[in-house]
Amino acid sequence: MIGLKTHAKLALVVRQEADGLRRYSHIGTGNYNPVTARIYEDLGLFTASPEIGRDVAALFNYLTGLSRAPVYDQLLVAPHNLRARFLEMLEAEMHAGDGHVVVKVNGIQDPAMIDALCEASRAGVRIELFVRGICCLRPGVLGLSERISVRSILGRYLEHSRIFRFGSERRGQRYFIGSADLMTRNLSQRVEALVPITAPAHRARLEALIAAARRDDEHAWELDQDGAWHRVQPRAGVSLQRTLQEAARNTEAR
């Protein structure tokens, strides 16, 4: 697309099967690159969902100039609907009474998103941010971002996955993974894609990852209200990256 970098990580296979054509889609958080795959932590969804397959096909048709910008049923796509949908879900948390948002990204810089997160904090929403790199939001500022925390995990592997979770245990939770950070370039100047994660087993894996990031005391840093990073002091010897490494080895062994 002229003027837009295509940053979405997508693959689509259309296969002739006995009962007709079937679409197989992969939506990831990282590049299809065998070199960076050795040192980056990333996530991906491989699915035969017809609804997601239609959205991925529509996005590919749009990118190749064969159609106008489509309306997506499942995907959140920048620069079309991702920003608006994120703000809608954030606003819903503000009115829920037990609002809770978890975001894991590489960077947070977009002024409008920062303002929205602070507004949600003032409305009582608990917001946990895991930001590997640049974070232009200062957490814990009285009257502004008191209910926001910011952590960074810096270890052997580069934390590259993006996870978004909205909701509470009482109301239910919505999970998304994909290619977008909360940066102006990602939300307004690039083609990005997030996909909802609905399978209980997949959601449980994301929840376990979030829990490990929360408990990490080997590679974690925390941002204070003055904009300074402080190393978390080791206590229980919890490592997010070691947890993921062990899970990968167990999967391979099975």
Tab-separated table of C-alpha atoms in Angstrom:
chain	number	residue	atom	x	y	z
A	1	MET	CA	0.000	0.000	0.000
A	2	ILE	CA	1.440	3.372	-0.999
A	3	GLY	CA	2.465	5.285	2.106
A	4	LEU	CA	1.888	2.363	4.475
A	5	LYS	CA	4.398	-0.242	5.608
A	6	THR	CA	2.828	-3.710	5.729
A	7	HIS	CA	3.867	-4.923	9.165
A	8	ALA	CA	1.166	-7.581	9.714
A	9	LYS	CA	2.380	-11.175	10.037
A	10	LEU	CA	-0.053	-13.276	7.991
A	11	ALA	CA	-0.098	-16.457	5.960
A	12	LEU	CA	-3.035	-17.960	4.070
A	13	VAL	CA	-3.366	-21.366	2.421
A	14	VAL	CA	-6.486	-22.184	0.381
A	15	ARG	CA	-6.814	-25.954	-0.054
A	16	GLN	CA	-9.151	-28.054	-2.166
A	17	GLU	CA	-10.619	-30.748	0.090
A	18	ALA	CA	-13.326	-33.372	-0.309
A	19	ASP	CA	-16.058	-31.031	0.911
A	20	GLY	CA	-14.806	-27.963	-0.965
A	21	LEU	CA	-12.276	-25.197	-0.466
A	22	ARG	CA	-10.932	-24.595	3.018
A	23	ARG	CA	-8.817	-21.675	4.258
A	24	TYR	CA	-5.979	-22.176	6.711
A	25	SER	CA	-4.670	-18.984	8.313
A	26	HIS	CA	-1.693	-18.098	10.456
A	27	ILE	CA	-1.611	-14.788	12.321
A	28	GLY	CA	1.560	-14.092	14.244
A	29	THR	CA	3.392	-11.499	16.284
A	30	GLY	CA	6.788	-11.943	14.603
A	31	ASN	CA	8.399	-12.162	11.195
A	32	TYR	CA	8.713	-15.412	9.245
A	33	ASN	CA	12.468	-15.252	9.701
A	34	PRO	CA	14.578	-18.284	10.732
A	35	VAL	CA	17.334	-16.075	12.156
A	36	THR	CA	15.274	-13.877	14.485
A	37	ALA	CA	13.140	-16.907	15.419
A	38	ARG	CA	16.154	-18.200	17.368
A	39	ILE	CA	16.349	-15.135	19.622
A	40	TYR	CA	12.838	-13.587	19.570
A	41	GLU	CA	9.898	-14.632	21.738
A	42	ASP	CA	6.749	-14.653	19.582
A	43	LEU	CA	3.279	-16.143	19.366
A	44	GLY	CA	1.117	-17.285	16.477
A	45	LEU	CA	-2.330	-18.718	15.851
A	46	PHE	CA	-2.815	-21.398	13.172
A	47	THR	CA	-6.515	-21.858	12.469
A	48	ALA	CA	-9.059	-23.185	9.985
A	49	SER	CA	-11.758	-20.846	11.305
A	50	PRO	CA	-13.921	-19.840	8.297
A	51	GLU	CA	-14.587	-16.396	9.806
A	52	ILE	CA	-10.919	-15.625	10.377
A	53	GLY	CA	-10.052	-17.113	6.981
A	54	ARG	CA	-12.508	-14.766	5.270
A	55	ASP	CA	-10.982	-11.768	7.049
A	56	VAL	CA	-7.411	-12.770	6.167
A	57	ALA	CA	-8.401	-13.343	2.524
A	58	ALA	CA	-10.154	-9.966	2.444
A	59	LEU	CA	-7.053	-8.268	3.846
A	60	PHE	CA	-4.807	-9.934	1.244
A	61	ASN	CA	-7.196	-8.870	-1.524
A	62	TYR	CA	-7.079	-5.319	-0.198
A	63	LEU	CA	-3.276	-5.342	-0.018
A	64	THR	CA	-2.957	-6.556	-3.605
A	65	GLY	CA	-5.321	-3.866	-4.851
A	66	LEU	CA	-8.192	-6.183	-5.781
A	67	SER	CA	-10.788	-4.656	-3.439
A	68	ARG	CA	-11.698	-1.653	-1.370
A	69	ALA	CA	-11.036	-1.586	2.370
A	70	PRO	CA	-13.246	-4.370	3.786
A	71	VAL	CA	-15.264	-4.573	6.986
A	72	TYR	CA	-13.645	-7.189	9.197
A	73	ASP	CA	-15.633	-9.642	11.279
A	74	GLN	CA	-12.827	-10.948	13.517
A	75	LEU	CA	-9.558	-9.161	12.810
A	76	LEU	CA	-8.540	-5.785	14.196
A	77	VAL	CA	-6.654	-4.130	11.354
A	78	ALA	CA	-4.680	-0.887	11.293
A	79	PRO	CA	-5.120	1.698	10.026
A	80	HIS	CA	-8.807	0.768	9.548
A	81	ASN	CA	-10.420	-0.330	12.815
A	82	LEU	CA	-7.702	-1.268	15.304
A	83	ARG	CA	-7.418	2.090	17.090
A	84	ALA	CA	-11.191	2.578	17.286
A	85	ARG	CA	-11.870	-0.954	18.550
A	86	PHE	CA	-9.136	-0.717	21.186
A	87	LEU	CA	-10.621	2.541	22.478
A	88	GLU	CA	-14.126	1.024	22.483
A	89	MET	CA	-12.989	-1.938	24.585
A	90	LEU	CA	-11.064	0.355	26.918
A	91	GLU	CA	-14.156	2.518	27.400
A	92	ALA	CA	-16.237	-0.579	28.162
A	93	GLU	CA	-13.799	-1.418	30.963
A	94	MET	CA	-14.270	2.100	32.358
A	95	HIS	CA	-17.991	1.449	32.821
A	96	ALA	CA	-17.728	-2.142	34.048
A	97	GLY	CA	-17.032	-1.518	37.719
A	98	ASP	CA	-14.208	-4.075	37.769
A	99	GLY	CA	-12.293	-2.940	34.699
A	100	HIS	CA	-8.976	-4.657	34.045
A	101	VAL	CA	-6.659	-4.387	31.042
A	102	VAL	CA	-3.386	-6.217	30.381
A	103	VAL	CA	-1.157	-5.180	27.475
A	104	LYS	CA	2.158	-6.733	26.426
A	105	VAL	CA	3.905	-4.800	23.645
A	106	ASN	CA	7.292	-3.627	22.450
A	107	GLY	CA	6.544	0.080	22.842
A	108	ILE	CA	3.987	2.678	23.952
A	109	GLN	CA	4.282	6.147	22.452
A	110	ASP	CA	0.965	7.147	20.838
A	111	PRO	CA	-0.323	10.289	22.663
A	112	ALA	CA	-4.012	9.477	22.182
A	113	MET	CA	-3.555	5.962	23.543
A	114	ILE	CA	-1.597	7.249	26.530
A	115	ASP	CA	-4.349	9.779	27.273
A	116	ALA	CA	-6.996	7.037	26.994
A	117	LEU	CA	-5.092	4.695	29.329
A	118	CYS	CA	-4.697	7.476	31.901
A	119	GLU	CA	-8.387	8.349	31.617
A	120	ALA	CA	-9.258	4.704	32.211
A	121	SER	CA	-6.948	4.650	35.240
A	122	ARG	CA	-8.715	7.693	36.686
A	123	ALA	CA	-12.036	5.892	36.104
A	124	GLY	CA	-10.846	2.979	38.256
A	125	VAL	CA	-9.565	0.530	35.639
A	126	ARG	CA	-6.582	-1.550	36.696
A	127	ILE	CA	-4.028	-1.523	33.872
A	128	GLU	CA	-0.950	-3.757	33.682
A	129	LEU	CA	1.536	-2.878	30.959
A	130	PHE	CA	4.462	-5.087	29.948
A	131	VAL	CA	6.604	-2.938	27.657
A	132	ARG	CA	9.895	-4.293	26.405
A	133	GLY	CA	11.228	-1.013	24.977
A	134	ILE	CA	10.094	2.604	24.813
A	135	CYS	CA	7.304	3.596	27.209
A	136	CYS	CA	6.218	7.250	27.188
A	137	LEU	CA	3.590	6.682	29.889
A	138	ARG	CA	4.597	7.295	33.494
A	139	PRO	CA	2.719	4.978	35.860
A	140	GLY	CA	1.675	5.687	39.424
A	141	VAL	CA	1.321	9.471	39.029
A	142	LEU	CA	-1.147	10.812	41.591
A	143	GLY	CA	-4.457	11.778	39.984
A	144	LEU	CA	-3.325	10.631	36.549
A	145	SER	CA	-2.050	7.039	36.305
A	146	GLU	CA	-2.307	5.667	39.840
A	147	ARG	CA	-3.786	2.327	38.739
A	148	ILE	CA	-1.228	1.706	35.979
A	149	SER	CA	1.899	-0.434	36.393
A	150	VAL	CA	4.697	-0.885	33.846
A	151	ARG	CA	7.128	-3.813	33.675
A	152	SER	CA	9.847	-4.749	31.200
A	153	ILE	CA	11.347	-8.219	30.765
A	154	LEU	CA	14.933	-8.184	29.464
A	155	GLY	CA	16.589	-11.577	29.181
A	156	ARG	CA	18.255	-13.976	26.786
A	157	TYR	CA	15.412	-13.675	24.267
A	158	LEU	CA	13.925	-10.478	22.889
A	159	GLU	CA	10.335	-10.177	24.133
A	160	HIS	CA	8.527	-9.501	20.861
A	161	SER	CA	4.975	-10.827	21.252
A	162	ARG	CA	1.970	-8.526	21.585
A	163	ILE	CA	-0.910	-9.595	23.839
A	164	PHE	CA	-4.036	-7.624	24.700
A	165	ARG	CA	-6.512	-8.729	27.371
A	166	PHE	CA	-9.715	-6.931	28.342
A	167	GLY	CA	-12.209	-7.929	31.012
A	168	SER	CA	-12.435	-9.667	34.365
A	169	GLU	CA	-13.061	-13.176	35.617
A	170	ARG	CA	-16.595	-12.152	36.588
A	171	ARG	CA	-17.520	-10.780	33.163
A	172	GLY	CA	-15.240	-12.874	31.017
A	173	GLN	CA	-12.060	-11.868	29.230
A	174	ARG	CA	-11.181	-11.105	25.617
A	175	TYR	CA	-7.710	-11.925	24.308
A	176	PHE	CA	-5.930	-10.742	21.155
A	177	ILE	CA	-2.454	-11.304	19.720
A	178	GLY	CA	-0.858	-9.732	16.676
A	179	SER	CA	1.713	-7.400	15.202
A	180	ALA	CA	0.798	-3.967	16.594
A	181	ASP	CA	2.410	-1.938	19.342
A	182	LEU	CA	0.758	1.158	20.841
A	183	MET	CA	2.858	3.465	18.675
A	184	THR	CA	1.494	6.064	16.254
A	185	ARG	CA	3.349	4.398	13.400
A	186	ASN	CA	1.681	1.034	14.170
A	187	LEU	CA	-1.835	2.399	14.623
A	188	SER	CA	-1.951	5.000	11.833
A	189	GLN	CA	0.939	4.507	9.423
A	190	ARG	CA	1.227	0.732	8.981
A	191	VAL	CA	-0.900	-2.258	8.074
A	192	GLU	CA	-1.193	-4.306	11.276
A	193	ALA	CA	-3.442	-7.180	12.334
A	194	LEU	CA	-4.644	-8.562	15.668
A	195	VAL	CA	-6.657	-11.768	15.965
A	196	PRO	CA	-8.981	-12.810	18.813
A	197	ILE	CA	-7.977	-15.911	20.787
A	198	THR	CA	-11.085	-17.880	21.754
A	199	ALA	CA	-10.077	-21.524	22.364
A	200	PRO	CA	-9.953	-22.216	26.124
A	201	ALA	CA	-6.607	-24.023	25.899
A	202	HIS	CA	-5.028	-21.141	23.988
A	203	ARG	CA	-6.437	-18.564	26.409
A	204	ALA	CA	-5.050	-20.591	29.320
A	205	ARG	CA	-1.593	-20.520	27.719
A	206	LEU	CA	-1.772	-16.734	27.348
A	207	GLU	CA	-2.934	-16.408	30.944
A	208	ALA	CA	-0.007	-18.534	32.121
A	209	LEU	CA	2.376	-16.308	30.152
A	210	ILE	CA	0.896	-13.170	31.721
A	211	ALA	CA	1.123	-14.715	35.195
A	212	ALA	CA	4.788	-15.620	34.663
A	213	ALA	CA	5.567	-12.083	33.424
A	214	ARG	CA	3.869	-10.728	36.542
A	215	ARG	CA	5.974	-12.919	38.858
A	216	ASP	CA	9.309	-12.695	37.036
A	217	ASP	CA	12.040	-11.557	39.423
A	218	GLU	CA	15.109	-12.534	37.405
A	219	HIS	CA	14.783	-10.396	34.264
A	220	ALA	CA	12.140	-7.819	35.236
A	221	TRP	CA	12.415	-4.059	35.533
A	222	GLU	CA	9.689	-1.709	36.803
A	223	LEU	CA	9.038	1.904	35.774
A	224	ASP	CA	8.301	4.471	38.497
A	225	GLN	CA	6.324	7.718	38.399
A	226	ASP	CA	9.513	9.731	37.750
A	227	GLY	CA	10.290	7.809	34.568
A	228	ALA	CA	13.155	5.773	36.054
A	229	TRP	CA	13.530	2.010	35.622
A	230	HIS	CA	14.419	-0.143	38.650
A	231	ARG	CA	15.588	-3.758	38.560
A	232	VAL	CA	13.287	-6.131	40.438
A	233	GLN	CA	15.187	-7.828	43.241
A	234	PRO	CA	15.367	-11.641	42.907
A	235	ARG	CA	13.278	-13.472	45.485
A	236	ALA	CA	11.613	-16.643	44.252
A	237	GLY	CA	13.763	-17.176	41.161
A	238	VAL	CA	10.860	-16.909	38.684
A	239	SER	CA	11.814	-16.414	35.024
A	240	LEU	CA	9.236	-15.857	32.291
A	241	GLN	CA	11.693	-16.881	29.599
A	242	ARG	CA	12.743	-20.049	31.382
A	243	THR	CA	9.059	-20.924	31.856
A	244	LEU	CA	8.441	-20.533	28.104
A	245	GLN	CA	11.596	-22.446	27.238
A	246	GLU	CA	10.515	-25.382	29.399
A	247	ALA	CA	7.036	-25.327	27.878
A	248	ALA	CA	8.535	-25.427	24.371
A	249	ARG	CA	10.743	-28.380	25.288
A	250	ASN	CA	7.773	-30.243	26.762
A	251	THR	CA	5.772	-29.627	23.598
A	252	GLU	CA	8.646	-30.881	21.442
A	253	ALA	CA	9.014	-33.980	23.627
A	254	ARG	CA	5.298	-34.817	23.218
